[in-house]
């Protein structure tokens, strides 16, 4: 059965997309630690990040780097944090989180955003993106 992230990538479930290429898809986390919290996902389903082959892992890091740069340009913050967990959704994803305080990195404090706020921030990150 497809993961929820595959359903998002295939457009069966809506998402606030910020970036896409042939191998990766980036979209806003629906329950963000902070405004601009983004997930970067390989289109090919794999459960655990270190089960990726080395080239796919490095490509994921490169794509995440580019998305992080765009988030940094868009969202005022101390820095962009990066973490990989995967205990909730068994489909590799990198969390890119604009950090203001340590709380933003803990996954205990959540930000409530309206549909309009999600859409606006996704559009702004997408505008600041340079994929090459
Ligand atoms: P984890 O697997 O523990 O790294 O966490 C999975 C993350 O995916 C959580 O931060 C969720 O808020 C996020 N998430 C789950 N479903 C969706 C969805 N439909 N759209 C966007 N983000 C989601």
PDB file of C-alpha atoms and ligand atoms in Angstrom:
ATOM      1  CA  UNK A   1       0.000   0.000   0.000  1.00  0.00           C
ATOM      2  CA  UNK A   2       1.219   3.500  -0.833  1.00  0.00           C
ATOM      3  CA  UNK A   3       2.392   5.780   1.946  1.00  0.00           C
ATOM      4  CA  UNK A   4       0.572   9.037   2.636  1.00  0.00           C
ATOM      5  CA  UNK A   5       3.554  10.855   1.129  1.00  0.00           C
ATOM      6  CA  UNK A   6       3.277   8.878  -2.120  1.00  0.00           C
ATOM      7  CA  UNK A   7      -0.395   9.859  -2.221  1.00  0.00           C
ATOM      8  CA  UNK A   8       0.661  13.496  -1.775  1.00  0.00           C
ATOM      9  CA  UNK A   9       3.304  13.246  -4.507  1.00  0.00           C
ATOM     10  CA  UNK A  10       0.760  11.675  -6.861  1.00  0.00           C
ATOM     11  CA  UNK A  11      -1.784  14.417  -6.074  1.00  0.00           C
ATOM     12  CA  UNK A  12      -4.332  12.091  -4.436  1.00  0.00           C
ATOM     13  CA  UNK A  13      -3.969  14.090  -1.204  1.00  0.00           C
ATOM     14  CA  UNK A  14      -3.487  17.874  -1.301  1.00  0.00           C
ATOM     15  CA  UNK A  15      -0.294  19.527  -0.098  1.00  0.00           C
ATOM     16  CA  UNK A  16       1.335  22.934   0.039  1.00  0.00           C
ATOM     17  CA  UNK A  17       4.073  22.214  -2.483  1.00  0.00           C
ATOM     18  CA  UNK A  18       7.254  24.266  -2.390  1.00  0.00           C
ATOM     19  CA  UNK A  19       9.509  22.362  -4.813  1.00  0.00           C
ATOM     20  CA  UNK A  20       9.674  19.355  -7.095  1.00  0.00           C
ATOM     21  CA  UNK A  21      12.032  17.699  -9.552  1.00  0.00           C
ATOM     22  CA  UNK A  22      12.082  14.238 -11.100  1.00  0.00           C
ATOM     23  CA  UNK A  23      13.282  12.578  -7.889  1.00  0.00           C
ATOM     24  CA  UNK A  24      12.116  14.731  -4.960  1.00  0.00           C
ATOM     25  CA  UNK A  25       9.066  16.584  -3.674  1.00  0.00           C
ATOM     26  CA  UNK A  26       9.060  19.257  -0.958  1.00  0.00           C
ATOM     27  CA  UNK A  27       5.943  20.498   0.837  1.00  0.00           C
ATOM     28  CA  UNK A  28       4.917  22.177   4.076  1.00  0.00           C
ATOM     29  CA  UNK A  29       4.448  20.017   7.158  1.00  0.00           C
ATOM     30  CA  UNK A  30       0.733  20.148   8.006  1.00  0.00           C
ATOM     31  CA  UNK A  31       1.462  20.249  11.747  1.00  0.00           C
ATOM     32  CA  UNK A  32       4.490  22.533  11.765  1.00  0.00           C
ATOM     33  CA  UNK A  33       6.904  23.131  14.631  1.00  0.00           C
ATOM     34  CA  UNK A  34       7.293  26.636  13.198  1.00  0.00           C
ATOM     35  CA  UNK A  35       6.058  28.600  10.198  1.00  0.00           C
ATOM     36  CA  UNK A  36       7.895  27.349   7.093  1.00  0.00           C
ATOM     37  CA  UNK A  37       8.516  23.809   8.433  1.00  0.00           C
ATOM     38  CA  UNK A  38       9.058  21.818   5.241  1.00  0.00           C
ATOM     39  CA  UNK A  39       9.416  18.135   4.397  1.00  0.00           C
ATOM     40  CA  UNK A  40      11.628  16.893   1.566  1.00  0.00           C
ATOM     41  CA  UNK A  41      10.688  13.457   0.279  1.00  0.00           C
ATOM     42  CA  UNK A  42      12.154  11.131  -2.364  1.00  0.00           C
ATOM     43  CA  UNK A  43       9.486  10.159  -4.884  1.00  0.00           C
ATOM     44  CA  UNK A  44      10.657   6.566  -4.752  1.00  0.00           C
ATOM     45  CA  UNK A  45       9.266   5.009  -1.581  1.00  0.00           C
ATOM     46  CA  UNK A  46      11.877   3.924   0.930  1.00  0.00           C
ATOM     47  CA  UNK A  47      11.232   3.519   4.637  1.00  0.00           C
ATOM     48  CA  UNK A  48      14.515   4.421   6.340  1.00  0.00           C
ATOM     49  CA  UNK A  49      16.951   7.110   5.235  1.00  0.00           C
ATOM     50  CA  UNK A  50      20.038   4.965   5.634  1.00  0.00           C
ATOM     51  CA  UNK A  51      18.502   2.265   3.450  1.00  0.00           C
ATOM     52  CA  UNK A  52      18.834   4.681   0.520  1.00  0.00           C
ATOM     53  CA  UNK A  53      21.750   3.995  -1.757  1.00  0.00           C
ATOM     54  CA  UNK A  54      24.564   6.482  -1.283  1.00  0.00           C
ATOM     55  CA  UNK A  55      23.851   8.435  -4.469  1.00  0.00           C
ATOM     56  CA  UNK A  56      20.149   8.858  -3.637  1.00  0.00           C
ATOM     57  CA  UNK A  57      21.083   9.963  -0.118  1.00  0.00           C
ATOM     58  CA  UNK A  58      23.505  12.591  -1.453  1.00  0.00           C
ATOM     59  CA  UNK A  59      20.964  13.794  -4.010  1.00  0.00           C
ATOM     60  CA  UNK A  60      18.367  14.117  -1.232  1.00  0.00           C
ATOM     61  CA  UNK A  61      20.844  16.205   0.783  1.00  0.00           C
ATOM     62  CA  UNK A  62      21.567  18.417  -2.235  1.00  0.00           C
ATOM     63  CA  UNK A  63      17.869  19.007  -2.919  1.00  0.00           C
ATOM     64  CA  UNK A  64      17.259  19.670   0.796  1.00  0.00           C
ATOM     65  CA  UNK A  65      20.142  22.186   0.804  1.00  0.00           C
ATOM     66  CA  UNK A  66      18.501  24.141  -2.005  1.00  0.00           C
ATOM     67  CA  UNK A  67      15.103  24.109  -0.332  1.00  0.00           C
ATOM     68  CA  UNK A  68      16.684  25.161   2.990  1.00  0.00           C
ATOM     69  CA  UNK A  69      18.341  28.135   1.264  1.00  0.00           C
ATOM     70  CA  UNK A  70      14.936  29.225  -0.053  1.00  0.00           C
ATOM     71  CA  UNK A  71      13.307  28.846   3.380  1.00  0.00           C
ATOM     72  CA  UNK A  72      16.120  30.880   4.925  1.00  0.00           C
ATOM     73  CA  UNK A  73      15.502  33.686   2.426  1.00  0.00           C
ATOM     74  CA  UNK A  74      11.774  33.616   3.167  1.00  0.00           C
ATOM     75  CA  UNK A  75      11.317  33.072   6.895  1.00  0.00           C
ATOM     76  CA  UNK A  76      13.100  35.265   9.449  1.00  0.00           C
ATOM     77  CA  UNK A  77      14.735  32.874  11.945  1.00  0.00           C
ATOM     78  CA  UNK A  78      17.980  32.105  13.765  1.00  0.00           C
ATOM     79  CA  UNK A  79      18.795  29.223  11.438  1.00  0.00           C
ATOM     80  CA  UNK A  80      17.258  26.315   9.566  1.00  0.00           C
ATOM     81  CA  UNK A  81      17.377  23.077  11.529  1.00  0.00           C
ATOM     82  CA  UNK A  82      17.412  19.718   9.778  1.00  0.00           C
ATOM     83  CA  UNK A  83      16.249  16.459  11.271  1.00  0.00           C
ATOM     84  CA  UNK A  84      15.151  13.011  10.163  1.00  0.00           C
ATOM     85  CA  UNK A  85      12.774  10.957  12.291  1.00  0.00           C
ATOM     86  CA  UNK A  86      10.264   8.896  10.329  1.00  0.00           C
ATOM     87  CA  UNK A  87       8.497   7.253  13.267  1.00  0.00           C
ATOM     88  CA  UNK A  88       5.096   8.522  12.099  1.00  0.00           C
ATOM     89  CA  UNK A  89       5.385   8.192   8.324  1.00  0.00           C
ATOM     90  CA  UNK A  90       7.534   5.292   7.031  1.00  0.00           C
ATOM     91  CA  UNK A  91       8.627   7.102   3.878  1.00  0.00           C
ATOM     92  CA  UNK A  92      11.985   8.885   3.973  1.00  0.00           C
ATOM     93  CA  UNK A  93      11.664  12.606   4.657  1.00  0.00           C
ATOM     94  CA  UNK A  94      13.929  15.401   5.817  1.00  0.00           C
ATOM     95  CA  UNK A  95      12.417  17.994   8.160  1.00  0.00           C
ATOM     96  CA  UNK A  96      13.675  21.536   7.457  1.00  0.00           C
ATOM     97  CA  UNK A  97      12.594  23.750  10.342  1.00  0.00           C
ATOM     98  CA  UNK A  98      13.074  27.501  10.804  1.00  0.00           C
ATOM     99  CA  UNK A  99      14.399  27.706  14.362  1.00  0.00           C
ATOM    100  CA  UNK A 100      13.841  30.629  16.711  1.00  0.00           C
ATOM    101  CA  UNK A 101      14.383  28.816  20.005  1.00  0.00           C
ATOM    102  CA  UNK A 102      15.219  25.246  21.034  1.00  0.00           C
ATOM    103  CA  UNK A 103      11.466  24.617  21.423  1.00  0.00           C
ATOM    104  CA  UNK A 104      11.089  24.723  17.636  1.00  0.00           C
ATOM    105  CA  UNK A 105      13.330  21.658  17.388  1.00  0.00           C
ATOM    106  CA  UNK A 106      11.473  19.564  19.952  1.00  0.00           C
ATOM    107  CA  UNK A 107       8.277  18.605  18.088  1.00  0.00           C
ATOM    108  CA  UNK A 108       6.297  19.415  21.250  1.00  0.00           C
ATOM    109  CA  UNK A 109       5.314  22.985  20.399  1.00  0.00           C
ATOM    110  CA  UNK A 110       3.172  23.309  17.270  1.00  0.00           C
ATOM    111  CA  UNK A 111       2.225  26.330  15.195  1.00  0.00           C
ATOM    112  CA  UNK A 112      -1.374  26.868  14.035  1.00  0.00           C
ATOM    113  CA  UNK A 113      -1.596  28.378  10.556  1.00  0.00           C
ATOM    114  CA  UNK A 114      -4.597  29.212   8.403  1.00  0.00           C
ATOM    115  CA  UNK A 115      -4.983  27.798   4.894  1.00  0.00           C
ATOM    116  CA  UNK A 116      -4.064  31.232   3.536  1.00  0.00           C
ATOM    117  CA  UNK A 117      -0.919  31.395   5.683  1.00  0.00           C
ATOM    118  CA  UNK A 118       0.176  27.930   4.519  1.00  0.00           C
ATOM    119  CA  UNK A 119      -0.419  28.858   0.876  1.00  0.00           C
ATOM    120  CA  UNK A 120       1.346  32.210   1.157  1.00  0.00           C
ATOM    121  CA  UNK A 121       4.458  30.776   2.796  1.00  0.00           C
ATOM    122  CA  UNK A 122       4.614  27.889   0.295  1.00  0.00           C
ATOM    123  CA  UNK A 123       4.375  30.353  -2.608  1.00  0.00           C
ATOM    124  CA  UNK A 124       7.073  32.590  -1.116  1.00  0.00           C
ATOM    125  CA  UNK A 125       9.499  29.718  -0.531  1.00  0.00           C
ATOM    126  CA  UNK A 126       8.850  28.469  -4.076  1.00  0.00           C
ATOM    127  CA  UNK A 127       9.581  31.957  -5.436  1.00  0.00           C
ATOM    128  CA  UNK A 128      12.945  32.066  -3.637  1.00  0.00           C
ATOM    129  CA  UNK A 129      13.992  28.657  -4.842  1.00  0.00           C
ATOM    130  CA  UNK A 130      16.944  28.070  -7.116  1.00  0.00           C
ATOM    131  CA  UNK A 131      17.082  24.409  -8.129  1.00  0.00           C
ATOM    132  CA  UNK A 132      20.209  24.565 -10.270  1.00  0.00           C
TER     133      UNK A 132
HETATM  134  P1  LIG B   1       7.925  11.687  11.393  1.00  0.00           P
HETATM  135  O1  LIG B   1       7.534  10.472  10.579  1.00  0.00           O
HETATM  136  O2  LIG B   1       7.925  11.380  12.879  1.00  0.00           O
HETATM  137  O3  LIG B   1       9.223  12.289  10.936  1.00  0.00           O
HETATM  138  O4  LIG B   1       6.806  12.791  11.212  1.00  0.00           O
HETATM  139  C1  LIG B   1       6.016  12.863  10.057  1.00  0.00           C
HETATM  140  C2  LIG B   1       5.652  14.305   9.801  1.00  0.00           C
HETATM  141  O5  LIG B   1       4.770  14.330   8.688  1.00  0.00           O
HETATM  142  C3  LIG B   1       4.950  15.036  10.961  1.00  0.00           C
HETATM  143  O6  LIG B   1       5.651  16.226  11.273  1.00  0.00           O
HETATM  144  C4  LIG B   1       3.545  15.334  10.388  1.00  0.00           C
HETATM  145  O7  LIG B   1       3.017  16.566  10.826  1.00  0.00           O
HETATM  146  C5  LIG B   1       3.792  15.321   8.890  1.00  0.00           C
HETATM  147  N1  LIG B   1       2.624  14.962   8.101  1.00  0.00           N
HETATM  148  C6  LIG B   1       1.820  13.884   8.270  1.00  0.00           C
HETATM  149  N2  LIG B   1       0.833  13.889   7.341  1.00  0.00           N
HETATM  150  C7  LIG B   1       1.012  14.997   6.591  1.00  0.00           C
HETATM  151  C8  LIG B   1       0.321  15.572   5.484  1.00  0.00           C
HETATM  152  N3  LIG B   1      -0.781  14.993   4.966  1.00  0.00           N
HETATM  153  N4  LIG B   1       0.793  16.715   4.961  1.00  0.00           N
HETATM  154  C9  LIG B   1       1.888  17.312   5.467  1.00  0.00           C
HETATM  155  N5  LIG B   1       2.585  16.822   6.510  1.00  0.00           N
HETATM  156  C10 LIG B   1       2.153  15.682   7.076  1.00  0.00           C
END
